Tab-separated table of C-alpha atoms in Angstrom:
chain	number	residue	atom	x	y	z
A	110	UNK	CA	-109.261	-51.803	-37.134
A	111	UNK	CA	-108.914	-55.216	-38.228
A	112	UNK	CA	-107.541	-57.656	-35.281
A	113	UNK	CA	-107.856	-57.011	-31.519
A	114	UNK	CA	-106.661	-59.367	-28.595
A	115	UNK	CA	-109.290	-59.942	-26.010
A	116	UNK	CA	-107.207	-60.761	-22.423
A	117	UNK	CA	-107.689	-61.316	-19.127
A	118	UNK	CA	-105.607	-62.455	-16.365
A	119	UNK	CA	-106.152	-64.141	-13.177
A	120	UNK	CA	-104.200	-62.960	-10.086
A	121	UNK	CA	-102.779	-63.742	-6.389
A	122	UNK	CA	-103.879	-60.462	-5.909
A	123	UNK	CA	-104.830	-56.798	-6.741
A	124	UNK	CA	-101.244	-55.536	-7.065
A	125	UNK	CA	-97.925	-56.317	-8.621
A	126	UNK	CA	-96.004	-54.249	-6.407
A	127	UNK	CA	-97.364	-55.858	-3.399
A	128	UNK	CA	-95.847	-58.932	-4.963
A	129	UNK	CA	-99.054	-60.216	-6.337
A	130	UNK	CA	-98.511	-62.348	-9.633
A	131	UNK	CA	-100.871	-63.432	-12.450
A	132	UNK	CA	-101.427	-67.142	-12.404
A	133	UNK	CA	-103.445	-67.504	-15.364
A	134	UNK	CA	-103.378	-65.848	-18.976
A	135	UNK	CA	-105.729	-65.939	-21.417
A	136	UNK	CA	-106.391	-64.227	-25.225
A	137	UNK	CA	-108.652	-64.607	-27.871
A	138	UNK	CA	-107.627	-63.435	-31.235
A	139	UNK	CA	-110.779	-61.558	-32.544
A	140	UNK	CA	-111.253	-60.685	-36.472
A	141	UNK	CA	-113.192	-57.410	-36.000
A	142	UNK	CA	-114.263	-57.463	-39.760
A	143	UNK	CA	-115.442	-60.775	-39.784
A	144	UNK	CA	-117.070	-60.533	-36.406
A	145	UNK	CA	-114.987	-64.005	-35.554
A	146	UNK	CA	-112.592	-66.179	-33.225
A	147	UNK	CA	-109.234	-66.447	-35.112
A	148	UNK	CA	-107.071	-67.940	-32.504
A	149	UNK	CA	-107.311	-68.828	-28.637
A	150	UNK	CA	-104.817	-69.386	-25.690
A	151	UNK	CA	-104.608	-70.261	-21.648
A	152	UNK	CA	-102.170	-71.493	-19.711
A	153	UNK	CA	-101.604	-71.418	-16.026
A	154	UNK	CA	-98.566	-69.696	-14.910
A	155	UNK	CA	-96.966	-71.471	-11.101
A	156	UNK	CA	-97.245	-70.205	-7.840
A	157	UNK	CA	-96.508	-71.496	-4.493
A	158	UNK	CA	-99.844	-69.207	-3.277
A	159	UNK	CA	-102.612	-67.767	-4.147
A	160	UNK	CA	-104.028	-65.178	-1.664
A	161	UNK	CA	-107.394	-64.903	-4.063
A	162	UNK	CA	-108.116	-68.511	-4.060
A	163	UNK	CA	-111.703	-67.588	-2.711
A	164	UNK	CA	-112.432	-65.699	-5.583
A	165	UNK	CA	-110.697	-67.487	-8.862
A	166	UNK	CA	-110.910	-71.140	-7.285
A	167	UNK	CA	-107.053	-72.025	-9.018
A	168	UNK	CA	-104.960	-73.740	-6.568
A	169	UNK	CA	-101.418	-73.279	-6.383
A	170	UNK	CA	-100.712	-77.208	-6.659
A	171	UNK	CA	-102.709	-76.645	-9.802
A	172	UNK	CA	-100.622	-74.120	-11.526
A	173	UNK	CA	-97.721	-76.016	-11.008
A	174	UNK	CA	-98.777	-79.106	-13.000
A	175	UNK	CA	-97.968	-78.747	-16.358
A	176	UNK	CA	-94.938	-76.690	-15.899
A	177	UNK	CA	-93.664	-77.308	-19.510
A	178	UNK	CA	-96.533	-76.222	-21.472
A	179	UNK	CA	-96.133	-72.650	-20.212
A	180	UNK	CA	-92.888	-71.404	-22.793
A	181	UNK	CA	-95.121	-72.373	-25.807
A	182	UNK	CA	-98.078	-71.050	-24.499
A	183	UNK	CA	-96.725	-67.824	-23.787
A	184	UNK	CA	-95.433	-67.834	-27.233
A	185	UNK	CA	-98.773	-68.499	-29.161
A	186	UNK	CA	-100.015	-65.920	-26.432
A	187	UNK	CA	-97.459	-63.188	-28.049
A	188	UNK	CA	-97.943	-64.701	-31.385
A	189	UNK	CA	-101.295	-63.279	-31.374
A	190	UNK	CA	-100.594	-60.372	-29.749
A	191	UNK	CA	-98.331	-59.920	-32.955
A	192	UNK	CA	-101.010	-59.821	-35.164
A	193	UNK	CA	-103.269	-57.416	-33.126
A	194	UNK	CA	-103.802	-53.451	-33.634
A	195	UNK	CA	-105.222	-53.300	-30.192
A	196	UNK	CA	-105.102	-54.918	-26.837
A	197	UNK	CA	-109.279	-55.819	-25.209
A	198	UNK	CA	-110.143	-55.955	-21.893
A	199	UNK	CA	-112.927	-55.690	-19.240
A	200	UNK	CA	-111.634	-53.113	-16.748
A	201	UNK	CA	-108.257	-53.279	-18.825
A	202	UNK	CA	-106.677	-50.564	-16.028
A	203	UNK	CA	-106.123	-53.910	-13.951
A	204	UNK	CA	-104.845	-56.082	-16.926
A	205	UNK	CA	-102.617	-53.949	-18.452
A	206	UNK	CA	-100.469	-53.244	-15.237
A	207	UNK	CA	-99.405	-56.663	-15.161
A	208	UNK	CA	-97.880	-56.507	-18.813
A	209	UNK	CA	-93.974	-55.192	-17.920
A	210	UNK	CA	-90.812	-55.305	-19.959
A	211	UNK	CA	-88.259	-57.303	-17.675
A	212	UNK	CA	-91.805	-58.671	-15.385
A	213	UNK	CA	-93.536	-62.152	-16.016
A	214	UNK	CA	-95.199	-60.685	-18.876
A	215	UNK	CA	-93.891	-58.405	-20.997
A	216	UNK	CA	-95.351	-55.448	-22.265
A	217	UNK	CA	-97.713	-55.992	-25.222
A	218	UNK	CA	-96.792	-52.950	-26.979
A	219	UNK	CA	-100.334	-52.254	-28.192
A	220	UNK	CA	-102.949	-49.563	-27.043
A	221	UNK	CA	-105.628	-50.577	-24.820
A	222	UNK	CA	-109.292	-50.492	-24.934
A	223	UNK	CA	-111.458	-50.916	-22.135
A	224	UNK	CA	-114.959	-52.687	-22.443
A	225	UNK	CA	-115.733	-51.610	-19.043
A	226	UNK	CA	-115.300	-47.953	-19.396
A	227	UNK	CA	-114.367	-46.953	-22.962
A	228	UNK	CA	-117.125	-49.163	-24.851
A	229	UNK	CA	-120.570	-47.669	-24.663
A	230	UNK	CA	-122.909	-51.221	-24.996
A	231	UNK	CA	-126.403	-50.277	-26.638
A	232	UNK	CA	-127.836	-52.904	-25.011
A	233	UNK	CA	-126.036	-52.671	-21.329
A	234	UNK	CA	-128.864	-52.482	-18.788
A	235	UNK	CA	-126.820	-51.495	-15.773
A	236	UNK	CA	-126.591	-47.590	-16.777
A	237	UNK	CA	-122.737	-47.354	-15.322
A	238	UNK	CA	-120.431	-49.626	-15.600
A	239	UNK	CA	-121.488	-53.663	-16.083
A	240	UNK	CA	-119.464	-56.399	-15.294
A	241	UNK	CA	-118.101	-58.828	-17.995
A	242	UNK	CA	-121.361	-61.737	-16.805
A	243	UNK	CA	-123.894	-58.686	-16.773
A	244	UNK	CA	-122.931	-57.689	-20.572
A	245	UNK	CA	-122.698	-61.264	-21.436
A	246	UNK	CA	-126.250	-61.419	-20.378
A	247	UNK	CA	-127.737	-58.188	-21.729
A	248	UNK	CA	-126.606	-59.764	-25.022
A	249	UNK	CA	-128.183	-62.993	-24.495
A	250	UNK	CA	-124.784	-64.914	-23.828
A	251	UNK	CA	-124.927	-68.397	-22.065
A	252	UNK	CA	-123.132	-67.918	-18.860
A	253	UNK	CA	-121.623	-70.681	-17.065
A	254	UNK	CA	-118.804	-70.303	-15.038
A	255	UNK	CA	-116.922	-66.929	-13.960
A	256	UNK	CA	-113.112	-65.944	-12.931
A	257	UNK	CA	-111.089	-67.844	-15.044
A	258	UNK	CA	-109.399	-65.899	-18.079
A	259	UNK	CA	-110.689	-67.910	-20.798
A	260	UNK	CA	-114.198	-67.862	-19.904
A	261	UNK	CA	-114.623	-64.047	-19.200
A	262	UNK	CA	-112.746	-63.284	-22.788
A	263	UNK	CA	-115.516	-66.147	-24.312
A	264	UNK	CA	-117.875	-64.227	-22.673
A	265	UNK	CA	-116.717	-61.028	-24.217
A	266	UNK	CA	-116.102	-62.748	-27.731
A	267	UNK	CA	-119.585	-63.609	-27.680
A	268	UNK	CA	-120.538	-60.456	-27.110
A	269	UNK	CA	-118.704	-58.851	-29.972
A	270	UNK	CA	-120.589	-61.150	-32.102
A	271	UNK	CA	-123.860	-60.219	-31.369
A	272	UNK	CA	-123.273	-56.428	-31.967
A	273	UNK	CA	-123.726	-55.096	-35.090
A	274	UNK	CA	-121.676	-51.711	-34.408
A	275	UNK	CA	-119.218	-53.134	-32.947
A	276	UNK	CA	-116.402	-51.459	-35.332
A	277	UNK	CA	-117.830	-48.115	-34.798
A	278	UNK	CA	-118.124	-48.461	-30.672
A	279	UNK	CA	-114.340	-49.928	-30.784
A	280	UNK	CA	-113.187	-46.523	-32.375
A	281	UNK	CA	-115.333	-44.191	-30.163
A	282	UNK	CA	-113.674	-46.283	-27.376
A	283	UNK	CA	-109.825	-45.003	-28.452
A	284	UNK	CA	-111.742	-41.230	-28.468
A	285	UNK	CA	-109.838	-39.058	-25.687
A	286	UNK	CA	-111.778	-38.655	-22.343
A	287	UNK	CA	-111.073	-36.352	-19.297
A	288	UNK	CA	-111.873	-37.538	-15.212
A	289	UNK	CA	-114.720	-36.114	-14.019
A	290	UNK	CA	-115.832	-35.270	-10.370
A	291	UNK	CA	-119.414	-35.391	-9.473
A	292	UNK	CA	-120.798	-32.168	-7.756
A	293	UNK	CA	-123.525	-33.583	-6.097
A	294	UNK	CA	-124.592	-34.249	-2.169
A	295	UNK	CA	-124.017	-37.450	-0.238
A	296	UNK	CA	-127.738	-38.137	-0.048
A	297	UNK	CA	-128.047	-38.306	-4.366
A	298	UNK	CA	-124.895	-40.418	-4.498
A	299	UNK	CA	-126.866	-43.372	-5.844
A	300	UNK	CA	-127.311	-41.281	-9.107
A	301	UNK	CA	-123.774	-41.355	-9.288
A	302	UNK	CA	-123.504	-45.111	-9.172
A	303	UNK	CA	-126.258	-44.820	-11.629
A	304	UNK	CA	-124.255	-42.864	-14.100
A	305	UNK	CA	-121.067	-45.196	-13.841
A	306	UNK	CA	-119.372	-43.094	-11.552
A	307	UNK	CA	-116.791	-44.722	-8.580
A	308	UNK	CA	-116.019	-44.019	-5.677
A	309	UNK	CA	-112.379	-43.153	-4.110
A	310	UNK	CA	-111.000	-44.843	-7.118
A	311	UNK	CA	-109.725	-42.773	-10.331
A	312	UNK	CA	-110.093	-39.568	-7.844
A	313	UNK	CA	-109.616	-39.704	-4.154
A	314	UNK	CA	-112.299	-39.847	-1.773
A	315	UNK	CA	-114.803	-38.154	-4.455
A	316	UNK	CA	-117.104	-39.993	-7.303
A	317	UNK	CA	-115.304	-39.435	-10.416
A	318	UNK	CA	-115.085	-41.084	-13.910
A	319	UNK	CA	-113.692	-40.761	-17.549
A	320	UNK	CA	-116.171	-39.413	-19.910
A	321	UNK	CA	-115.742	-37.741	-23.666
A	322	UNK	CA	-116.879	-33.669	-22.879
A	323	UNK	CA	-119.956	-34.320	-24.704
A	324	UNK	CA	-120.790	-37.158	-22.470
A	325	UNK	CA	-120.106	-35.454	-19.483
A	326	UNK	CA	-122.529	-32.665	-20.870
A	327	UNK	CA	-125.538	-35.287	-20.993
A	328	UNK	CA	-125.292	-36.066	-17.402
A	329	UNK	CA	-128.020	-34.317	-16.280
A	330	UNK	CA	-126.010	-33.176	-13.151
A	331	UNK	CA	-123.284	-30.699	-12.379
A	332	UNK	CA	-119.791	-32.065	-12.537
A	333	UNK	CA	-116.077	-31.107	-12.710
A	334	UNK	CA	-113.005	-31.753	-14.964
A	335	UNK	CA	-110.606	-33.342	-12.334
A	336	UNK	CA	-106.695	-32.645	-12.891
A	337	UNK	CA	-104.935	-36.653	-12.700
C-alpha cells in the first residue's frame, strides 16, 4: 500500500435517491510510505438548495460562484484518484454512495476503507466509534473548524501522520468482517454504545456492527452473526 485518497463530501442531504446532491468535494493525496501530503483538491459543486445548510454552513449562492473552476477541479480530483490503491474515508458507507458511473461523480473504481469502522486507532478514547474531530483530538490535532470536506480530510491527514502503524492498521482495515447483533437487554444498551455498536442502522431495529470474528470474540458479551 503505497497511495490512498482521503475524501469527503459535503451534501444537501443524507440521500442521493431522495435527490440529495454533494455540493462540495474534497481529497487529499496521502503517501502512506512517507507518512505525507502529495496532492490536495476542493471545489464547490452548484446548487440552487441546500436542505443541510444548518449543519455544513455552504450557501447555495455560494456554490454557484465560481462555476468554471469546477471541470478542472474535478479533473485534478480524478487525477489523484488515478494514482491511489485505495479510496479513505470517515464513515466512507456515506461517501462512497455518492460516487456513480453516469451520477455527478463517477465511480472511483477503488476499494474503500473506512476510518470510522474498519481502522482500529490505538489512541481513540471513545471505545466505539469516534468522530473525525474526536480522533483528530486523541492525536493531538489542532481543530478549528468542522463540516467542510477539506478540513475533516486535514484533520484525518494529520492524523495519519502522527501514527506510527499506520501501514499495518490500513491493511487490518481491508481484513473481512461479518455484522454482528448484540444479545443483550435494553437496560445494558449503553455497553453497546460503548463497544461501537449502532442502533437500527446496519441491522434493523437491533444494535449491530461489523467486527473481524476474533473481535467479536473479545467483546465480553454474547452476540450474533447477523445475515445482511
Amino acid at each position: 500500500m503505497k497511495k490512498i485518497l482521503i475524501v469527503d463530501t459535503e451534501t444537501t442531504g443524507l440521500d442521493p435517491t431522495d435527490g440529495a446532491v454533494v455540493i462540495e468535494l474534497a481529497g487529499i493525496l496521502f503517501d502512506v510510505e512517507l507518512r505525507d501530503v502529495v496532492a490536495q483538491c476542493s471545489v464547490l459543486l452548484p446548487s440552487e438548495t441546500n436542505g443541510a445548510e444548518s449543519v455544513n454552513q455552504i450557501r447555495p449562492e455560494l456554490t454557484r460562484s465560481a462555476p468554471r473552476l469546477m471541470a478542472p477541479m474535478l479533473k485534478a480530483f480524478y487525477a489523484m484518484a488515478y494514482q491511489a490503491d485505495y479510496a479513505v474515508a470517515h464513515n466512507a458507507e456515506f461517501d462512497r454512495k455518492w460516487f456513480v458511473d453516469g451520477g455527478r461523480l463517477p465511480a472511483l473504481g477503488l476499494q474503500w476503507i473506512c476510518t470510522m469502522d474498519d481502522v482500529r486507532w490505538p489512541r481513540n478514547t471513545k471505545r466505539g466509534r469516534p468522530s473525525v474531530v474526536s480522533l483528530a483530538l486523541d492525536y493531538g490535532v489542532p481543530v478549528w473548524s468542522a463540516h467542510r470536506a477539506l478540513t475533516d480530510c486535514v484533520y484525518l491527514a494529520e492524523v495519519m501522520k502522527r501514527e506510527p502503524d499506520l501501514t499495518r492498521l490500513l491493511i487490518e482495515a481491508l481484513e473481512p468482517r461479518k455484522v454482528y447483533v448484540a444479545m443483550l437487554p435494553y437496560e445494558k444498551r449503553q455497553q453497546c454504545k460503548d463497544a461501537g455498536f449502532v442502533w437500527d442502522q446496519i441491522v434493523a431495529k437491533a444494535w449491530a456492527r461489523k467486527l473481524r470474528p476474533s473481535e467479536a470474540e473479545q467483546l465480553g458479551f454474547p452476540v450474533r452473526e447477523a445475515a445482511v
